[in-house]
XYZ file of C-alpha atoms in Angstrom:
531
model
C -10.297 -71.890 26.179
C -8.543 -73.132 29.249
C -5.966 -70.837 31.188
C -3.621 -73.259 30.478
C -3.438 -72.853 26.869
C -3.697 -68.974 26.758
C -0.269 -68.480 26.719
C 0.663 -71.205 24.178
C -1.572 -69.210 22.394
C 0.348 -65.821 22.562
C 3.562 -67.230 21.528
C 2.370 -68.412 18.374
C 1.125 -64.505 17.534
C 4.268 -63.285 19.062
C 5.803 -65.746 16.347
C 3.829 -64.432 13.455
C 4.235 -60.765 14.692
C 8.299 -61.226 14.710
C 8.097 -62.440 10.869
C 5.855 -59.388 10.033
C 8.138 -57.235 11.320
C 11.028 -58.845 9.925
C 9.539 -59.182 6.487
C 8.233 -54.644 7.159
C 12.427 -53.912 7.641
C 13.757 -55.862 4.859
C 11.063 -54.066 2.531
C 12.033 -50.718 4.120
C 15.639 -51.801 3.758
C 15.465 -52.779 0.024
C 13.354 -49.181 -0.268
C 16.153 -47.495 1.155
C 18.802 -48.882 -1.132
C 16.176 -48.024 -4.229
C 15.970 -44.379 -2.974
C 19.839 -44.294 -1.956
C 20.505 -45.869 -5.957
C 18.161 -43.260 -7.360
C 19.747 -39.985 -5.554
C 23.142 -41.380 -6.797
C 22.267 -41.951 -10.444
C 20.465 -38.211 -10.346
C 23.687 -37.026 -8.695
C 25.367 -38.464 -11.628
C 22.896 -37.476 -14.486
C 23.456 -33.905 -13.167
C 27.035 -34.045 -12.759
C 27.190 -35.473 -16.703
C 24.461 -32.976 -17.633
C 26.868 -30.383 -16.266
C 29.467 -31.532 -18.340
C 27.342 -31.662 -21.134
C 26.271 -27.666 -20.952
C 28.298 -26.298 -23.437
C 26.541 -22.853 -23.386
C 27.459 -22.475 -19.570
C 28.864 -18.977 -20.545
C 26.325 -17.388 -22.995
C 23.574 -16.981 -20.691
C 22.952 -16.346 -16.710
C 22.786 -13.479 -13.755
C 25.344 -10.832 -14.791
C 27.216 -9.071 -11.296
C 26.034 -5.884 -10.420
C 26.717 -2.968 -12.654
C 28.379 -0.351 -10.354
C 30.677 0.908 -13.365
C 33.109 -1.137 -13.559
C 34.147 -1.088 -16.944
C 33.616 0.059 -20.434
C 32.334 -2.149 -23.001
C 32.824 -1.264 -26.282
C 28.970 -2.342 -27.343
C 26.008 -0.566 -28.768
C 22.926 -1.734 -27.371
C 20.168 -0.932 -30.567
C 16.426 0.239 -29.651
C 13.504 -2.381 -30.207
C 11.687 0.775 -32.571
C 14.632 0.484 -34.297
C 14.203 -3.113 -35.789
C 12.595 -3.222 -38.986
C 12.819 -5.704 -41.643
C 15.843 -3.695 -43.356
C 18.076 -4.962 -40.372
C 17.450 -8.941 -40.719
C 20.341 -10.879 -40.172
C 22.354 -8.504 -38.330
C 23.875 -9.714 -34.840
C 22.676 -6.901 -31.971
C 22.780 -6.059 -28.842
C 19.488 -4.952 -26.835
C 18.563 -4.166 -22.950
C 14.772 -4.880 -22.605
C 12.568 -6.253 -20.142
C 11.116 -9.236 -20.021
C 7.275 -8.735 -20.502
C 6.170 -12.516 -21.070
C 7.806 -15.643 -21.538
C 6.620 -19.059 -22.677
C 8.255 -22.366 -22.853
C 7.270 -24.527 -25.530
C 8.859 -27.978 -25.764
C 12.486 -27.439 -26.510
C 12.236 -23.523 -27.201
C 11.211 -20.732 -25.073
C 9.635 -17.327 -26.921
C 9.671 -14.505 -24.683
C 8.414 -10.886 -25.808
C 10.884 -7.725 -24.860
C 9.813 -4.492 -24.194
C 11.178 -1.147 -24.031
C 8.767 1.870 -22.980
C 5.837 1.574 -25.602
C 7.664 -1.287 -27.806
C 8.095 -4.783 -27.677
C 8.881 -7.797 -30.195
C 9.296 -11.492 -30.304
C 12.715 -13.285 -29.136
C 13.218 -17.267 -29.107
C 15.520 -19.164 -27.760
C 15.693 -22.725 -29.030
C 17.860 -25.793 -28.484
C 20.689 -25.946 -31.184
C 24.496 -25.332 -31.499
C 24.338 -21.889 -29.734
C 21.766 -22.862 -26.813
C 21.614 -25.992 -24.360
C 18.430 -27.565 -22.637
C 19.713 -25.601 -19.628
C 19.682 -22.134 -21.389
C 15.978 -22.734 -22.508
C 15.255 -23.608 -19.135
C 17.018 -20.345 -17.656
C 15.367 -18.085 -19.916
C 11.532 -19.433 -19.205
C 12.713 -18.927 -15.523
C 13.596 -15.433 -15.997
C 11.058 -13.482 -13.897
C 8.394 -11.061 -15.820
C 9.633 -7.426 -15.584
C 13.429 -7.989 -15.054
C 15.805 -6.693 -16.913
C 18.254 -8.411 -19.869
C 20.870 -7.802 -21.813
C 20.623 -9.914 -25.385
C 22.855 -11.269 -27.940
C 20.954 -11.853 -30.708
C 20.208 -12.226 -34.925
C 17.244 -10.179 -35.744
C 14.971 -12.417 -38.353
C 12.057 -11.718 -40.484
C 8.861 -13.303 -40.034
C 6.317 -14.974 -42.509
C 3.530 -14.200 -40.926
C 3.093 -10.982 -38.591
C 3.439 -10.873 -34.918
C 0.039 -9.169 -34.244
C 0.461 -8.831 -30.499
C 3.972 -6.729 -31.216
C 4.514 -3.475 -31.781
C 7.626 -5.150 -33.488
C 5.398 -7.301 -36.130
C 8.223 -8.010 -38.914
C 11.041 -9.274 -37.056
C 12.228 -11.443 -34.355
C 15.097 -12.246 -32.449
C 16.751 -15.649 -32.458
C 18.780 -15.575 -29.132
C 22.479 -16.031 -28.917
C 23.194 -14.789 -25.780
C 21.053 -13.814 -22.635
C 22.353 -12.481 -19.190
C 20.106 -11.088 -16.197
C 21.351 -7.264 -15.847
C 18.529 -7.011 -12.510
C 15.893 -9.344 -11.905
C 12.296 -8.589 -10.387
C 10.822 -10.172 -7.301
C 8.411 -12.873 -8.792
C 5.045 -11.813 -7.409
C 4.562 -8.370 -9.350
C 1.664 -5.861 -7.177
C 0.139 -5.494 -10.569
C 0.075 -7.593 -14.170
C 0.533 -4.682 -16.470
C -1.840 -6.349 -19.431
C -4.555 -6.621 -16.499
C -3.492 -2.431 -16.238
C -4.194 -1.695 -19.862
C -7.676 -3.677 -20.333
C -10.533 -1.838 -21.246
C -12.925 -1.501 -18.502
C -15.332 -3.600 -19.768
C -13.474 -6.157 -21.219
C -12.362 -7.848 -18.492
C -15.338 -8.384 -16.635
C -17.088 -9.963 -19.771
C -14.305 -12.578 -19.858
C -13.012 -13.336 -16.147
C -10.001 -11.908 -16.786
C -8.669 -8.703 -14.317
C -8.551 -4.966 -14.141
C -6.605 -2.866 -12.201
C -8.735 0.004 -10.126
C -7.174 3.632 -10.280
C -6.072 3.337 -6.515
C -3.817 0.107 -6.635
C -2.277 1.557 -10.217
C -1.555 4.792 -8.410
C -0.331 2.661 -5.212
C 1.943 0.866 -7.372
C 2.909 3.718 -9.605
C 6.405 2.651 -10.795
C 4.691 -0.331 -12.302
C 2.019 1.185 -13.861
C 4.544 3.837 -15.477
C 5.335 1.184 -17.630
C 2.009 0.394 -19.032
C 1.758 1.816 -23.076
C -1.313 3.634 -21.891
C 1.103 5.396 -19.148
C 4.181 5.657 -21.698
C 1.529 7.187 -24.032
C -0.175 9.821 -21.975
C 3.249 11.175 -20.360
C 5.137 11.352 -23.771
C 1.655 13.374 -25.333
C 2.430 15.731 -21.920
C 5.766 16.226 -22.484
C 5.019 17.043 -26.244
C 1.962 19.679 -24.696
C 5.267 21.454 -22.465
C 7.544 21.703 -25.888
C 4.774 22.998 -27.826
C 3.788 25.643 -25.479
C 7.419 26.453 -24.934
C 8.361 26.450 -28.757
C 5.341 28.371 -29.737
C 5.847 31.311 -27.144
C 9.377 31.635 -27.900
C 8.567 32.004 -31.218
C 6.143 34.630 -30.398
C 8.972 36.738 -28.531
C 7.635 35.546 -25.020
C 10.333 35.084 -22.195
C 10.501 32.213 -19.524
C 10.501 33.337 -15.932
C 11.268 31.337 -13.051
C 8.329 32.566 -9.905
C 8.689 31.883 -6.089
C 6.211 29.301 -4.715
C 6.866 30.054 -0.980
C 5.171 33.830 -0.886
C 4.111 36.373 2.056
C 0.113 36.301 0.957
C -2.249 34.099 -0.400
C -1.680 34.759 -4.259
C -5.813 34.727 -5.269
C -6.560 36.269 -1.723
C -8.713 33.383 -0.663
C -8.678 30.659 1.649
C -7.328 27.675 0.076
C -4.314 28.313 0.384
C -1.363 25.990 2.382
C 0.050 27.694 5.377
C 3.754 26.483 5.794
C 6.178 27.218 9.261
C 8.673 30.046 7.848
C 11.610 30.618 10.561
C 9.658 32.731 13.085
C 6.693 33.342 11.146
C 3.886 31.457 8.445
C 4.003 31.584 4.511
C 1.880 30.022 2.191
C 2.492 28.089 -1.052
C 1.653 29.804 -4.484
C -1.993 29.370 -5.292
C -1.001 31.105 -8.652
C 2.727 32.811 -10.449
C -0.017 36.034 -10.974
C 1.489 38.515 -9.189
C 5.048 38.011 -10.728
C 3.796 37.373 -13.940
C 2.591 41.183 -13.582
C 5.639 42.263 -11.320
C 7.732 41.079 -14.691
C 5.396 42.967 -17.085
C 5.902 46.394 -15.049
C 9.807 45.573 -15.620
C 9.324 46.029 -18.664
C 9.810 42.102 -20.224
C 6.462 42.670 -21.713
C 5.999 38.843 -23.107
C 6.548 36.017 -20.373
C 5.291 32.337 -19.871
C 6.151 30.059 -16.665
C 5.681 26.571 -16.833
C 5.806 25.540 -12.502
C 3.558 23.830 -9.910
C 0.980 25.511 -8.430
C -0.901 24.648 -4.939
C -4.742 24.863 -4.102
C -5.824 23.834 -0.884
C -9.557 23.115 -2.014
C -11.061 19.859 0.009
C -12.091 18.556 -3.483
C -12.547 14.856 -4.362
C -13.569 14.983 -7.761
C -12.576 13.659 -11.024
C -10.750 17.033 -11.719
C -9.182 18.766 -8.958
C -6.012 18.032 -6.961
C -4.419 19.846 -4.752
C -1.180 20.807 -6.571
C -1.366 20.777 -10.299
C 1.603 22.294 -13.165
C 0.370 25.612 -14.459
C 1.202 27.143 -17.927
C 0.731 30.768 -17.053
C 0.710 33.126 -19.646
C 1.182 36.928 -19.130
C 1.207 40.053 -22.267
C 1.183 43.646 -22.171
C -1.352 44.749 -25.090
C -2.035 47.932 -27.629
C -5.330 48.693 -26.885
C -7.397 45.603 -26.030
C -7.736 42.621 -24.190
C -8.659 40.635 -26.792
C -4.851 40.999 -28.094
C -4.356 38.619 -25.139
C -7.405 36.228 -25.686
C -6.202 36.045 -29.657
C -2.216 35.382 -28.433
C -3.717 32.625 -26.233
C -6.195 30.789 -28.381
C -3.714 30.596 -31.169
C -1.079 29.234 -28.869
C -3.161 26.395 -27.796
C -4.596 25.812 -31.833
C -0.980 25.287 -32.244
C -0.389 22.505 -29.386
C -3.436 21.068 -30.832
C -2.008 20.621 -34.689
C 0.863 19.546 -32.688
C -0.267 16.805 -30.844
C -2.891 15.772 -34.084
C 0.598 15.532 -36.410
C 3.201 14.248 -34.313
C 1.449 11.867 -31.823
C -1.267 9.955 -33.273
C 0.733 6.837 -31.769
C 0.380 8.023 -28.636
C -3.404 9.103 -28.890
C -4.056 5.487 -30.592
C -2.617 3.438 -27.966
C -4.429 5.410 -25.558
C -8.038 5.502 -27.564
C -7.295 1.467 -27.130
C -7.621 1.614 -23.453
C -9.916 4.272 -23.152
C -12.044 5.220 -26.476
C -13.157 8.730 -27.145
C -14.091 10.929 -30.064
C -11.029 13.377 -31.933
C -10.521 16.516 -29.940
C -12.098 19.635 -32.388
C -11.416 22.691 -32.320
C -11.956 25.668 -35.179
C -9.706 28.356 -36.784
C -10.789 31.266 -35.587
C -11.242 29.745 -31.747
C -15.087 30.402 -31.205
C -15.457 33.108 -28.835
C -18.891 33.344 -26.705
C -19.841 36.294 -24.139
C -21.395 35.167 -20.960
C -24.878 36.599 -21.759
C -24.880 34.352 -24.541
C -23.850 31.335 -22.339
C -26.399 32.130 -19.825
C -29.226 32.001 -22.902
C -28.249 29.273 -24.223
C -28.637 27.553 -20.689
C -32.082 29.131 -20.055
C -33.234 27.761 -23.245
C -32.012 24.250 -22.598
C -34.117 24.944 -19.207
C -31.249 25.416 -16.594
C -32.035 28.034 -13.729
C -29.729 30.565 -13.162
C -28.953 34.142 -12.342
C -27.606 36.014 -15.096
C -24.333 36.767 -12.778
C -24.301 33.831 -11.299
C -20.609 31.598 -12.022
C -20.947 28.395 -13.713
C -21.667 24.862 -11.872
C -19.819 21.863 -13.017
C -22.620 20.441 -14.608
C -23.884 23.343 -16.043
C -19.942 24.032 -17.508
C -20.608 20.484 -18.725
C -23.865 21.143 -20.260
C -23.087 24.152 -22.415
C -19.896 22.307 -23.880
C -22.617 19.751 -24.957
C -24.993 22.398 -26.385
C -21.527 24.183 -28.060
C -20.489 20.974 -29.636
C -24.221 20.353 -30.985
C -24.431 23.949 -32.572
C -20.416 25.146 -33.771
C -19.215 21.437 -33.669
C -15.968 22.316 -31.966
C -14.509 21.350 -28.838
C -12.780 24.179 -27.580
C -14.028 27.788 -26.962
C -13.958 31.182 -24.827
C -16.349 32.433 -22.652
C -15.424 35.687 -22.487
C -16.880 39.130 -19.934
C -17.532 36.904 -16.934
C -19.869 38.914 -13.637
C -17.118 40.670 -12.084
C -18.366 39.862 -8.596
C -17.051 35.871 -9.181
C -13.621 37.201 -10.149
C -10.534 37.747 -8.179
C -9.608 41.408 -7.198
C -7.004 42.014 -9.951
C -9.510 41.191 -12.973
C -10.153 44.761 -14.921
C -14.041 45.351 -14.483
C -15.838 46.435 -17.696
C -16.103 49.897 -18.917
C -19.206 49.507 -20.283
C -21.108 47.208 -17.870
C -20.022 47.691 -14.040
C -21.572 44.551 -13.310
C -19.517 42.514 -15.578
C -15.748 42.513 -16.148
C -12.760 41.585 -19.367
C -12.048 38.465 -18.200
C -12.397 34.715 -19.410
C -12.135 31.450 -19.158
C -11.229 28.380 -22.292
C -13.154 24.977 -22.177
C -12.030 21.639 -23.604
C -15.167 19.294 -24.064
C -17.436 21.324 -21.591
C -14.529 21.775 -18.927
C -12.175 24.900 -17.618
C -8.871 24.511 -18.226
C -8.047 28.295 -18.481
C -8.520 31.254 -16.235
C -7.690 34.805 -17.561
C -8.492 38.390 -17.814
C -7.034 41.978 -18.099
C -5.400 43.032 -15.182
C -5.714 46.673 -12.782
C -2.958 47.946 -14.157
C -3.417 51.023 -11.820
C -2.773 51.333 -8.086
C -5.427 53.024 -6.505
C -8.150 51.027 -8.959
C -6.198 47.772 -7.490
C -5.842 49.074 -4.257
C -9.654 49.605 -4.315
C -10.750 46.285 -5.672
C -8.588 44.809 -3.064
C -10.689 46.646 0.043
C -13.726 45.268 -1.826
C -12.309 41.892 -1.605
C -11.568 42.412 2.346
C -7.646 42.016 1.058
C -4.881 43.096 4.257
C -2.991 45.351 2.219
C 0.215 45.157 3.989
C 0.467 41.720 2.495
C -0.030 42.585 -0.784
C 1.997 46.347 -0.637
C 4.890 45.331 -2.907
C 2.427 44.068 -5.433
C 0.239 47.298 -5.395
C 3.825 49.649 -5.300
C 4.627 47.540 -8.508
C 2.220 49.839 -10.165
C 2.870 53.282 -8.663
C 5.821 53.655 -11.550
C 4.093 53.439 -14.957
C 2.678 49.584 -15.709
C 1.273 49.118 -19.115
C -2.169 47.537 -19.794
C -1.767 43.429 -19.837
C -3.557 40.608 -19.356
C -2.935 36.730 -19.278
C -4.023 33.483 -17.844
C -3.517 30.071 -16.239
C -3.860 27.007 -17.614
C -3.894 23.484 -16.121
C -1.606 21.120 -18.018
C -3.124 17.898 -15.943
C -6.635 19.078 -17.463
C -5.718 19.759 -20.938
C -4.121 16.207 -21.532
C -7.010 15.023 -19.675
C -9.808 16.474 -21.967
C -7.575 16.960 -25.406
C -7.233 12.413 -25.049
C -10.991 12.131 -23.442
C -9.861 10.488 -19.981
C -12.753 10.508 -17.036
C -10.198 11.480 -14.204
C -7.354 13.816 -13.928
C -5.040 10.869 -11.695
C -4.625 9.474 -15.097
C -2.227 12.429 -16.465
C -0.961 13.666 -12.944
C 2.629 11.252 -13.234
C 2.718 11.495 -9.185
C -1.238 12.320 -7.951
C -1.459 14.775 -5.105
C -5.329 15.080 -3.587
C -6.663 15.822 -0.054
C -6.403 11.707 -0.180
C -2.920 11.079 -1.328
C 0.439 12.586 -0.425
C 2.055 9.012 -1.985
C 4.091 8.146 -3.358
């Protein structure tokens, strides 16, 4: 090609390159008015389908309540509907715990504590598209307020506690509404340990449930264990009353360590230290010498033991226990065992709901126990734990696993659950424990098991100063600290005994849970001081 004709050349491409682009900005024009037609006929299908939502006012985000009026409405309980109330129009305040849209309907179950049933909202004269659609948007875990006919089923809701009835929705209005990303899904809190793993699917590990504890209150293994806990408080309270014992009220901030030991908390006190209440013992006694002669506490109690296992924390609730007796000790140990036979009927005949929907989560045998409580002296232990091949001195205290390997070789021969080991070595005993008369070396105290574990301490107590004023030199004791306590006795104090039991530990062992986090509501451990 000649120079000449090069620029000939370029004209004709600038040519061609002009129509391109003309040809590129009349598509992007004719796209533009496409677009622009489309936004205005969705502007319009949403101003018409606006219009068109004739159930605006039955559903939607309700203002705040901050008591502003009174409405003149009963709100029923989900255990409350049963077949005999089909076809009456309620109101109900649930959560929502799932929700599903399905086509033109959207079933969502409703729970409240432990219960939950089936409510659907459908398109039809009552409910619009745009209700349907607000109710599937409704976040998991926030709370409703429901208009609604309660309907009987043909076939039973299986994955309800509710299986007879459901709600057909009239009216639904967000009362407060959860953040959408929950820390935990509470059916990934209540699978069996095993299951999940088998089939993908998620469990929650102790420390995020405990992190997250307001959530995981909510569970029905949670709702379960803390309603079988309450129901162990009543039952101890009813039954003492009943036996003429008085409640008493104890200090938790005190001058001296209550067992005389070192875990203890030290606290600042004005100018000087005090420590928190390892134990109510002292008062417990303190109220016996004024003459109340029967008295129970039900309080927490502090231990500062650097113990990270599955059964220790370092502030539990004690039910303490404290009687003046006739003539022996084993008044005490009879008043005792029968008290706890009694929270055991209790719990066996008034929450076997409870224990089920726990036993779901977390299997375990039926808690056993005998009338008369079997009661084993600590010579006997120590036999039976030589012949099983253990090593030990015969005043030697009980390990852990050893503890746990008698209740094995207890169950196998009496086939109960809970026992008394009774005349423990006096030298593993705190100061106050009443040594023996017989035997020096040993002492009338004892402890009660639940499935091979402690969950009482108790004994006879000195009764008489200069025996307790002794025991506490022996025990390298300061005795200014402890000088009220020992004056309590200079005036007449009759012979009593008692003991302390850890409620944590009995709901623990009476359900068969691994770890005592699980029936502590609020977990405190050399590891955790939250929430």
């Amino acid at each position: 090609m000649t120079k000449e004709e090069a620029p000939g050349a370029t004209e004709e491409e600038q040519q061609a390159q002009s129509k391109k682009g003309l040809k590129k900005q009349q598509k992007e024009a004719e796209k533009a008015a496409k677009k622009a037609e489309k936004q205005a006929k969705l502007a319009a299908d949403q101003q018409s389908t606006e219009e068109e939502d004739f159930a605006k006012d039955r559903y939607g985000v309700s203002a705040m309540v901050q008591s502003q009026q009174k409405l003149d409405r009963v709100l029923v309980r989900v255990q409350d509907l049963i077949p005999e109330k089909a076809d009456q129009l309620i109101w109900l305040r649930a959560r929502v715990h799932t929700s599903r849209a399905k086509g033109k309907q959207c079933f969502l179950v409703l729970r409240q504590q432990q219960f939950n049933l089936q409510a659907l909202v459908a398109v039809g004269d009552r409910a619009s598209k745009q209700m349907v659609k607000f109710a599937a948007n409704i976040t998991k875990e926030s709370i409703v307020d429901v208009e609604a006919f309660v309907r009987t089923v043909e076939q039973k809701i299986e994955s309800c506690s509710q299986q007879d009835v459901e709600l057909h929705i009239e009216r639904i209005f967000v009362i407060s509404q959860a953040e959408p990303r929950l820390p935990l899904q509470l059916e990934d809190a209540v699978r069996p340990d095993g299951d999940g793993e088998e089939e993908g699917r998620a469990t929650v590990n102790q420390d995020t449930k405990l992190d997250n504890r307001v959530i995981d209150l909510r569970t029905t293994t949670s709702q379960a264990i803390f309603r079988l806990q309450s129901g162990v408080c009543q039952l101890f309270r009813d039954t003492l009353t009943e036996k003429g014992f008085v409640e008493i009220q104890t200090p938790k901030i005190i001058s001296a360590a209550s067992e005389g030991g070192a875990n203890v908390f030290t606290v600042s006190y004005f100018k000087t230290s005090a420590y928190l209440a390892q134990s109510p013992q002292l008062y417990k006694q303190m109220c016996i010498c004024g003459d109340f002669e029967k008295v129970f506490c039900v309080g927490p109690v502090f231990r500062a033991e650097d113990s990270n296992t599955h059964r220790h924390l370092t502030e539990f609730v004690g039910l303490d226990i404290e009687m003046a007796f006739s003539y022996h000790y084993h008044e005490v140990i009879d008043s005792i065992t029968d008290t706890m036979v009694r929270i055991f009927k209790g719990l066996r005949d008034n929450f076997q709901t409870e224990i089920q929907t726990v036993n779901k989560q977390f299997p375990s045998e039926p808690f056993k126990f005998l009338e008369p409580t079997l009661r084993l002296e600590y010579t006997e232990a120590v036999a039976m734990l030589h012949e099983a091949g253990v090593e030990m001195g015969d005043e030697e205290d009980l390990s852990t696993p050893n503890e746990k390997l008698l209740g094995r070789l207890v169950k196998e021969k009496y086939d109960t659950d809970f026992y008394v080991l009774d005349k423990y070595p006096l030298a593993v005993r705190p100061f106050y424990t009443m040594p023996d008369p017989n035997n020096p070396k040993y002492s009338n105290s004892y402890d009660m098991f639940m499935r091979g574990e402690e969950i009482l301490s108790g004994a006879q107590r000195v009764h008489d100063a200069q025996l307790l004023t002794d025991r506490a030199n022996h025990h390298q004791i300061d005795l200014e600290k402890i000088k009220a306590y020992i004056d309590s006795f200079r005036y007449g104090a009759p012979p009593h005994g008692g003991g302390g039991i850890g409620l944590e530990r009995v709901c623990m062992l009476y359900l068969g849970l691994h770890n005592i986090r699980q029936t502590s509501m609020f977990p405190r451990d050399p590891k955790r001081l939250t929430p």
